[in-house]
Amino acid sequence: GKQFDRRELQTDGSQLAKEGLYDDFLDVWNDLGLSTVALSIYHHGMPENREIFHPRTGEYFDLPRLLETIHTKEYNTRLSCVMLDGYMDRVEKVAELIKFAKNNGVFQLTLRRADRPKEPLDKKVARYVDEHRLSDERFREISDWVAEQGNFCYDLPHNASVF
C-alpha cells in the first residue's frame, strides 16, 4: 500500500505546553516518524488566543516558548491560524503574524476562514462563527496578498493552503 507522505500532529498546544508532561512522547513520536507539529491559533498574541481558547480561566501558554520547546525536539512547526473578524482580519495583521512566525522559527503557516457545518451540533459556537466570519471580500483580499507574497507549499484536505 501507499505510505503516508507526511506525519503531522495538529493541536491547540495546551497539553504540550505543560512543563515536561509530553517530553517523552515527543521523543517517541519523533522516532516513529512524526515530523511536524501544527499549532492552532487565532492570533499570534497571547491575550487574543486566551479570549478564544480559555475565556473563563484566562489562561494561555507562552507560544514562543512552546515553539522553542518543539524545535529542540527537532520538529518542524506550523501555525494554523483560523481567521476571525476582530482577530486575524486584515492584511496588516497577517503581515504581523508572518513576522512573528519568522522570528520564532516557524516552518510553515496556514490561514483559513472560520467555517461551520450547515447543520451544527453546537448552536452557540455556530452563532459565534456566523458573527465573526470574515466577509468574502476581506478573505479574498488576504488570500490574494498571501498568494502574492508567500511561498505556496501544498493544500491540505480541509481547504487550508500551506505556505
PDB file of C-alpha atoms in Angstrom:
ATOM      1  CA  GLY A   1       0.000   0.000   0.000  1.00  0.00           C
ATOM      2  CA  LYS A   2       0.885   3.636  -0.307  1.00  0.00           C
ATOM      3  CA  GLN A   3       2.685   5.100   2.685  1.00  0.00           C
ATOM      4  CA  PHE A   4       1.737   8.396   4.279  1.00  0.00           C
ATOM      5  CA  ASP A   5       3.888  11.169   2.861  1.00  0.00           C
ATOM      6  CA  ARG A   6       3.500  13.382   5.943  1.00  0.00           C
ATOM      7  CA  ARG A   7       3.064  12.603   9.606  1.00  0.00           C
ATOM      8  CA  GLU A   8       1.769  15.620  11.494  1.00  0.00           C
ATOM      9  CA  LEU A   9       0.176  16.445  14.823  1.00  0.00           C
ATOM     10  CA  GLN A  10      -2.473  19.179  14.867  1.00  0.00           C
ATOM     11  CA  THR A  11      -3.066  20.555  18.373  1.00  0.00           C
ATOM     12  CA  ASP A  12      -4.015  23.678  20.287  1.00  0.00           C
ATOM     13  CA  GLY A  13      -0.725  23.156  22.152  1.00  0.00           C
ATOM     14  CA  SER A  14      -2.157  23.429  25.663  1.00  0.00           C
ATOM     15  CA  GLN A  15      -1.043  19.956  26.756  1.00  0.00           C
ATOM     16  CA  LEU A  16       2.353  20.191  25.057  1.00  0.00           C
ATOM     17  CA  ALA A  17       2.954  23.492  26.855  1.00  0.00           C
ATOM     18  CA  LYS A  18       2.727  21.839  30.286  1.00  0.00           C
ATOM     19  CA  GLU A  19       6.295  21.554  31.548  1.00  0.00           C
ATOM     20  CA  GLY A  20       7.690  18.090  30.928  1.00  0.00           C
ATOM     21  CA  LEU A  21       4.314  16.359  30.579  1.00  0.00           C
ATOM     22  CA  TYR A  22       4.762  15.307  26.945  1.00  0.00           C
ATOM     23  CA  ASP A  23       8.549  15.486  26.567  1.00  0.00           C
ATOM     24  CA  ASP A  24       8.913  11.701  26.393  1.00  0.00           C
ATOM     25  CA  PHE A  25       6.002  11.426  23.966  1.00  0.00           C
ATOM     26  CA  LEU A  26       7.597  13.999  21.672  1.00  0.00           C
ATOM     27  CA  ASP A  27      10.783  11.910  21.646  1.00  0.00           C
ATOM     28  CA  VAL A  28       8.907   8.675  20.858  1.00  0.00           C
ATOM     29  CA  TRP A  29       6.698  10.305  18.219  1.00  0.00           C
ATOM     30  CA  ASN A  30       9.808  11.695  16.556  1.00  0.00           C
ATOM     31  CA  ASP A  31      11.333   8.195  16.473  1.00  0.00           C
ATOM     32  CA  LEU A  32       8.096   6.905  14.912  1.00  0.00           C
ATOM     33  CA  GLY A  33       8.249   9.431  12.079  1.00  0.00           C
ATOM     34  CA  LEU A  34       6.237  12.419  13.249  1.00  0.00           C
ATOM     35  CA  SER A  35       7.803  15.385  11.507  1.00  0.00           C
ATOM     36  CA  THR A  36       5.570  18.415  12.045  1.00  0.00           C
ATOM     37  CA  VAL A  37       3.656  19.863  14.971  1.00  0.00           C
ATOM     38  CA  ALA A  38       0.914  22.236  13.806  1.00  0.00           C
ATOM     39  CA  LEU A  39      -0.396  24.616  16.453  1.00  0.00           C
ATOM     40  CA  SER A  40      -3.911  26.020  16.126  1.00  0.00           C
ATOM     41  CA  ILE A  41      -4.134  29.742  16.801  1.00  0.00           C
ATOM     42  CA  TYR A  42      -6.441  32.689  16.170  1.00  0.00           C
ATOM     43  CA  HIS A  43      -3.739  35.312  16.561  1.00  0.00           C
ATOM     44  CA  HIS A  44      -0.059  35.435  17.482  1.00  0.00           C
ATOM     45  CA  GLY A  45      -0.831  37.381  20.667  1.00  0.00           C
ATOM     46  CA  MET A  46      -1.425  35.673  23.985  1.00  0.00           C
ATOM     47  CA  PRO A  47      -4.403  37.869  25.020  1.00  0.00           C
ATOM     48  CA  GLU A  48      -6.276  37.197  21.775  1.00  0.00           C
ATOM     49  CA  ASN A  49      -5.757  33.430  21.948  1.00  0.00           C
ATOM     50  CA  ARG A  50      -6.743  33.466  25.624  1.00  0.00           C
ATOM     51  CA  GLU A  51     -10.070  35.116  24.720  1.00  0.00           C
ATOM     52  CA  ILE A  52     -10.909  32.320  22.275  1.00  0.00           C
ATOM     53  CA  PHE A  53      -9.377  29.203  23.839  1.00  0.00           C
ATOM     54  CA  HIS A  54      -9.843  29.881  27.564  1.00  0.00           C
ATOM     55  CA  PRO A  55     -12.240  32.784  28.168  1.00  0.00           C
ATOM     56  CA  ARG A  56     -13.340  31.517  31.611  1.00  0.00           C
ATOM     57  CA  THR A  57      -9.933  30.700  33.096  1.00  0.00           C
ATOM     58  CA  GLY A  58      -7.961  33.419  31.335  1.00  0.00           C
ATOM     59  CA  GLU A  59      -5.056  31.014  30.907  1.00  0.00           C
ATOM     60  CA  TYR A  60      -2.945  30.653  27.802  1.00  0.00           C
ATOM     61  CA  PHE A  61       0.599  29.446  27.432  1.00  0.00           C
ATOM     62  CA  ASP A  62       3.676  31.255  26.168  1.00  0.00           C
ATOM     63  CA  LEU A  63       3.532  30.456  22.430  1.00  0.00           C
ATOM     64  CA  PRO A  64       7.160  31.431  21.639  1.00  0.00           C
ATOM     65  CA  ARG A  65       8.367  29.228  24.491  1.00  0.00           C
ATOM     66  CA  LEU A  66       6.314  26.264  23.236  1.00  0.00           C
ATOM     67  CA  LEU A  67       7.665  26.754  19.708  1.00  0.00           C
ATOM     68  CA  GLU A  68      11.191  26.745  21.125  1.00  0.00           C
ATOM     69  CA  THR A  69      10.491  23.527  23.065  1.00  0.00           C
ATOM     70  CA  ILE A  70       9.121  21.817  19.952  1.00  0.00           C
ATOM     71  CA  HIS A  71      12.133  22.948  17.919  1.00  0.00           C
ATOM     72  CA  THR A  72      14.546  21.483  20.482  1.00  0.00           C
ATOM     73  CA  LYS A  73      12.889  18.114  19.745  1.00  0.00           C
ATOM     74  CA  GLU A  74      13.801  18.641  16.067  1.00  0.00           C
ATOM     75  CA  TYR A  75      10.270  19.059  14.720  1.00  0.00           C
ATOM     76  CA  ASN A  76       9.072  21.397  12.032  1.00  0.00           C
ATOM     77  CA  THR A  77       6.347  23.722  13.260  1.00  0.00           C
ATOM     78  CA  ARG A  78       3.304  25.157  11.544  1.00  0.00           C
ATOM     79  CA  LEU A  79       0.978  27.827  12.835  1.00  0.00           C
ATOM     80  CA  SER A  80      -2.564  27.010  11.703  1.00  0.00           C
ATOM     81  CA  CYS A  81      -4.469  30.246  12.033  1.00  0.00           C
ATOM     82  CA  VAL A  82      -8.245  30.394  11.826  1.00  0.00           C
ATOM     83  CA  MET A  83      -9.070  33.936  10.782  1.00  0.00           C
ATOM     84  CA  LEU A  84     -11.879  35.684  12.650  1.00  0.00           C
ATOM     85  CA  ASP A  85     -13.193  39.215  12.382  1.00  0.00           C
ATOM     86  CA  GLY A  86     -11.609  41.216  15.195  1.00  0.00           C
ATOM     87  CA  TYR A  87      -8.604  38.891  15.477  1.00  0.00           C
ATOM     88  CA  MET A  88      -6.816  37.981  12.250  1.00  0.00           C
ATOM     89  CA  ASP A  89      -8.856  40.041   9.819  1.00  0.00           C
ATOM     90  CA  ARG A  90      -6.604  42.371   7.809  1.00  0.00           C
ATOM     91  CA  VAL A  91      -3.523  42.128   5.631  1.00  0.00           C
ATOM     92  CA  GLU A  92      -1.570  44.172   8.200  1.00  0.00           C
ATOM     93  CA  LYS A  93      -2.349  41.657  10.941  1.00  0.00           C
ATOM     94  CA  VAL A  94      -1.350  38.775   8.674  1.00  0.00           C
ATOM     95  CA  ALA A  95       1.936  40.563   7.960  1.00  0.00           C
ATOM     96  CA  GLU A  96       2.500  40.810  11.746  1.00  0.00           C
ATOM     97  CA  LEU A  97       1.741  37.095  12.098  1.00  0.00           C
ATOM     98  CA  ILE A  98       4.244  36.253   9.364  1.00  0.00           C
ATOM     99  CA  LYS A  99       6.896  38.369  11.127  1.00  0.00           C
ATOM    100  CA  PHE A 100       6.106  36.589  14.419  1.00  0.00           C
ATOM    101  CA  ALA A 101       6.375  33.211  12.672  1.00  0.00           C
ATOM    102  CA  LYS A 102       9.736  34.052  11.120  1.00  0.00           C
ATOM    103  CA  ASN A 103      11.089  35.458  14.392  1.00  0.00           C
ATOM    104  CA  ASN A 104      10.131  32.218  16.144  1.00  0.00           C
ATOM    105  CA  GLY A 105      11.500  29.771  13.567  1.00  0.00           C
ATOM    106  CA  VAL A 106       8.099  28.583  12.350  1.00  0.00           C
ATOM    107  CA  PHE A 107       8.495  26.397   9.256  1.00  0.00           C
ATOM    108  CA  GLN A 108       5.005  26.768   7.767  1.00  0.00           C
ATOM    109  CA  LEU A 109       1.815  28.797   8.116  1.00  0.00           C
ATOM    110  CA  THR A 110      -1.799  28.182   7.153  1.00  0.00           C
ATOM    111  CA  LEU A 111      -4.561  30.750   7.163  1.00  0.00           C
ATOM    112  CA  ARG A 112      -8.188  29.817   6.727  1.00  0.00           C
ATOM    113  CA  ARG A 113     -11.537  31.404   7.348  1.00  0.00           C
ATOM    114  CA  ALA A 114     -13.670  30.118  10.210  1.00  0.00           C
ATOM    115  CA  ASP A 115     -16.492  27.935   8.975  1.00  0.00           C
ATOM    116  CA  ARG A 116     -19.146  25.648  10.335  1.00  0.00           C
ATOM    117  CA  PRO A 117     -21.386  22.812   9.136  1.00  0.00           C
ATOM    118  CA  LYS A 118     -24.793  23.636   7.673  1.00  0.00           C
ATOM    119  CA  GLU A 119     -26.430  21.668  10.496  1.00  0.00           C
ATOM    120  CA  PRO A 120     -24.237  22.404  13.524  1.00  0.00           C
ATOM    121  CA  LEU A 121     -24.456  20.384  16.723  1.00  0.00           C
ATOM    122  CA  ASP A 122     -23.426  23.330  18.872  1.00  0.00           C
ATOM    123  CA  LYS A 123     -25.672  26.301  18.073  1.00  0.00           C
ATOM    124  CA  LYS A 124     -23.718  28.676  20.323  1.00  0.00           C
ATOM    125  CA  VAL A 125     -20.441  28.014  18.501  1.00  0.00           C
ATOM    126  CA  ALA A 126     -22.204  28.244  15.128  1.00  0.00           C
ATOM    127  CA  ARG A 127     -23.644  31.630  16.072  1.00  0.00           C
ATOM    128  CA  TYR A 128     -20.192  32.842  17.152  1.00  0.00           C
ATOM    129  CA  VAL A 129     -18.690  31.735  13.827  1.00  0.00           C
ATOM    130  CA  ASP A 130     -21.500  33.430  11.909  1.00  0.00           C
ATOM    131  CA  GLU A 131     -20.902  36.668  13.825  1.00  0.00           C
ATOM    132  CA  HIS A 132     -17.092  36.601  13.411  1.00  0.00           C
ATOM    133  CA  ARG A 133     -16.577  35.038   9.968  1.00  0.00           C
ATOM    134  CA  LEU A 134     -14.568  37.196   7.588  1.00  0.00           C
ATOM    135  CA  SER A 135     -16.507  38.690   4.711  1.00  0.00           C
ATOM    136  CA  ASP A 136     -15.855  37.228   1.268  1.00  0.00           C
ATOM    137  CA  GLU A 137     -14.190  40.500   0.254  1.00  0.00           C
ATOM    138  CA  ARG A 138     -11.851  40.611   3.270  1.00  0.00           C
ATOM    139  CA  PHE A 139     -10.992  36.919   2.915  1.00  0.00           C
ATOM    140  CA  ARG A 140     -10.214  37.352  -0.807  1.00  0.00           C
ATOM    141  CA  GLU A 141      -8.062  40.422  -0.069  1.00  0.00           C
ATOM    142  CA  ILE A 142      -5.978  38.486   2.483  1.00  0.00           C
ATOM    143  CA  SER A 143      -5.808  35.335   0.349  1.00  0.00           C
ATOM    144  CA  ASP A 144      -4.650  37.270  -2.715  1.00  0.00           C
ATOM    145  CA  TRP A 145      -1.986  39.104  -0.701  1.00  0.00           C
ATOM    146  CA  VAL A 146      -0.674  35.876   0.867  1.00  0.00           C
ATOM    147  CA  ALA A 147      -0.620  34.103  -2.516  1.00  0.00           C
ATOM    148  CA  GLU A 148       1.347  37.011  -3.981  1.00  0.00           C
ATOM    149  CA  GLN A 149       3.774  37.396  -1.048  1.00  0.00           C
ATOM    150  CA  GLY A 150       4.125  33.825   0.196  1.00  0.00           C
ATOM    151  CA  ASN A 151       5.763  30.621  -0.957  1.00  0.00           C
ATOM    152  CA  PHE A 152       2.984  28.100  -1.571  1.00  0.00           C
ATOM    153  CA  CYS A 153       3.824  24.524  -0.499  1.00  0.00           C
ATOM    154  CA  TYR A 154       0.629  22.442  -0.835  1.00  0.00           C
ATOM    155  CA  ASP A 155      -3.079  22.281   0.050  1.00  0.00           C
ATOM    156  CA  LEU A 156      -4.426  20.311   2.990  1.00  0.00           C
ATOM    157  CA  PRO A 157      -7.681  18.313   2.709  1.00  0.00           C
ATOM    158  CA  HIS A 158      -9.631  20.838   4.823  1.00  0.00           C
ATOM    159  CA  ASN A 159      -9.158  23.750   2.402  1.00  0.00           C
ATOM    160  CA  ALA A 160      -6.065  25.231   4.004  1.00  0.00           C
ATOM    161  CA  SER A 161      -3.076  26.195   1.878  1.00  0.00           C
ATOM    162  CA  VAL A 162       0.329  25.693   3.444  1.00  0.00           C
ATOM    163  CA  PHE A 163       2.884  28.470   2.953  1.00  0.00           C
TER     164      PHE A 163
END
